[in-house]
Amino acid sequence: MSEVATPGDQFTVGLVQMTCGELMSANLAKADALIARAADRGAQIICLQELFASHYFCQREDPSYFDLAETVPGPLTTRYAALARRLGVVLVVPVFERRGPGIYHNTAAVLDADGALLGRYRKTHIPDDPLYYEKFYFTPGDLGFPVFNTRFARIGPLICWDQWFPEAARLSALAGAELLLYPSAIGWHPSERAVDGDAQHDAWRTVQRGHAIANGVFVAAINRVGHEGPPDEGLDFWGQSFVCDPAGKILAEGSVERDDVIIVTCDRADIERQRRGWPFLRDRRIDIYSGLSSRWLDDGAAGPEPSGEPDGDG
Amino acid sequence: MSEVATPGDQFTVGLVQMTCGELMSANLAKADALIARAADRGAQIICLQELFASHYFCQREDPSYFDLAETVPGPLTTRYAALARRLGVVLVVPVFERRGPGIYHNTAAVLDADGALLGRYRKTHIPDDPLYYEKFYFTPGDLGFPVFNTRFARIGPLICWDQWFPEAARLSALAGAELLLYPSAIGWHPSERAVDGDAQHDAWRTVQRGHAIANGVFVAAINRVGHEGPPDEGLDFWGQSFVCDPAGKILAEGSVERDDVIIVTCDRADIERQRRGWPFLRDRRIDIYSGLSSRWLDDGAAGPEPSGEPDGDG
């Protein structure tokens, strides 16, 4: 049983958003510097963006890109385990994971503040849209929605496309997550930006704020920034990493154009207060949710009722 | 199988929000007039607020208030069936339903444009907070989340507290709802309004916009307005009924203080376009959602994984 938090029982999260190039060594050097800056500013749990070690290669389907993958544990987790230990911070490190021949995952490794690999999350919801050809690369995750008791907080890592699915947020919250972390790589198609750009970004922010509200949990999105691909094509990653509180209020938000480090201190008592004020978890009707494991309720399953007669004594 | 909508395949929804008094006849007369106004302005599907026929009696626990309940079908549905037929509109009519001795529900009856009672929805998530003592009055609904093929659209009626539960919205969408309707009675405690009022209202709007986005469905909230109870106590119902589109964009919003009728035309093609652009329903991982039928995953069920070793050939 978890103890009731008292005000002042806090943890500090740091989000690192950055532009990436083709050269992995340069991406890692930049990530190292931004992690150090976040730690300097007091971050205890630092999360990098999705596939931060490379450019966003899913813009096309090219089997040679599988060469970018590595095992977990592997070079990336070894490198960042050492950094986590040295800085005394928790690191959430996205990795293009090679699990076995022909089995690759879009993964986030969780390294505790002593450098221990606590485990990994494998992206479960895999998108496939023009310039986001992820189904070509990533086998859907099979680890469910794990949460990790890190030194500073109990965190639920999820990845990008997962952020649109209330099921993922709910299952992470039910497993005790205090903070949902969404390393992301979402951007505009340059041709759509002028017309739909603001609406798309607003929808993205809104649905995640909704998860915070519905579950009474802190939510952080860590999003890639900058343009990748040909100038008039490719993707404009929209940055704007953010943290919101369990009432859905945005606490801090990153740049839309530049590398950025966002530092937010989260008060664990806000979770308890929010859930006492709006006790949704008390009232979930778990007896009637089985349809959520269906693809579509073809027969309009739940209704309408067959007769208009009252079934009581009326 | 449903057909693909083409642009111009529309339906028009009308929301009626109003202040209510203790006298049921006056409440009904006002509702009649506002329904007629909505129909005049082109509404085809008109929805009233939660428990519109009475004051919001749940501010205290008093067994005599069970006398306000009636059967379905009963006087209210008979009255509004006649009005629906006369105006040629669908009516969604909240009723305090007496189902049997000691079994009462917070219900919404769905009357088709020919006056037929298509069926009812019984509120499944029942709140209980200071001045919202609903668990005293309402047996939790046992009809699941029915959707109704009305003359003008396929609608999923839900009620107030349901609006905070992503599960309810998802199940209604999976059953084919094009429009979720949330008759509501949510307000501020006057003592909290200055400090928390805006944040509470924003959270309420945000979580419902999130349902629209996550499900690619139109969402309408129809909320009571005006003060009920002692001047410095009681509740300030915050009105502000709204309709948002499947991208979560607010299309229209009602007054915060006054009776209002909100008319919005919804283009069915927006649902298809939104779901093609962001195909969340394609990617739901129904193989790993069974935990949603659990109250709490006490053992942090889904993780962490037991070992840090790679399980492949790496």
mmCIF file of C-alpha atoms in Angstrom, chain B residues 1-10 178 267-274 276:
data_model
loop_
_atom_site.group_PDB
_atom_site.id
_atom_site.type_symbol
_atom_site.label_atom_id
_atom_site.label_comp_id
_atom_site.label_asym_id
_atom_site.label_seq_id
_atom_site.Cartn_x
_atom_site.Cartn_y
_atom_site.Cartn_z
ATOM 1 C CA MET B 1 -21.451 -2.123 -42.576
ATOM 2 C CA SER B 2 -21.912 1.585 -42.547
ATOM 3 C CA GLU B 3 -21.511 3.554 -45.750
ATOM 4 C CA VAL B 4 -18.831 6.166 -46.233
ATOM 5 C CA ALA B 5 -20.281 9.599 -45.647
ATOM 6 C CA THR B 6 -19.865 12.229 -48.311
ATOM 7 C CA PRO B 7 -19.469 15.931 -47.567
ATOM 8 C CA GLY B 8 -22.866 17.481 -47.036
ATOM 9 C CA ASP B 9 -24.189 14.439 -45.205
ATOM 10 C CA GLN B 10 -25.115 16.408 -42.122
ATOM 11 C CA GLU B 178 -21.468 9.554 -34.317
ATOM 12 C CA ASP B 267 -20.862 17.019 -41.062
ATOM 13 C CA ARG B 268 -20.670 13.251 -40.921
ATOM 14 C CA ALA B 269 -17.725 13.265 -43.344
ATOM 15 C CA ASP B 270 -15.625 14.913 -40.629
ATOM 16 C CA ILE B 271 -15.738 11.653 -38.674
ATOM 17 C CA GLU B 272 -14.432 9.605 -41.574
ATOM 18 C CA ARG B 273 -11.788 12.179 -42.483
ATOM 19 C CA GLN B 274 -10.533 12.478 -38.925
ATOM 20 C CA ARG B 276 -8.493 8.252 -41.754
#
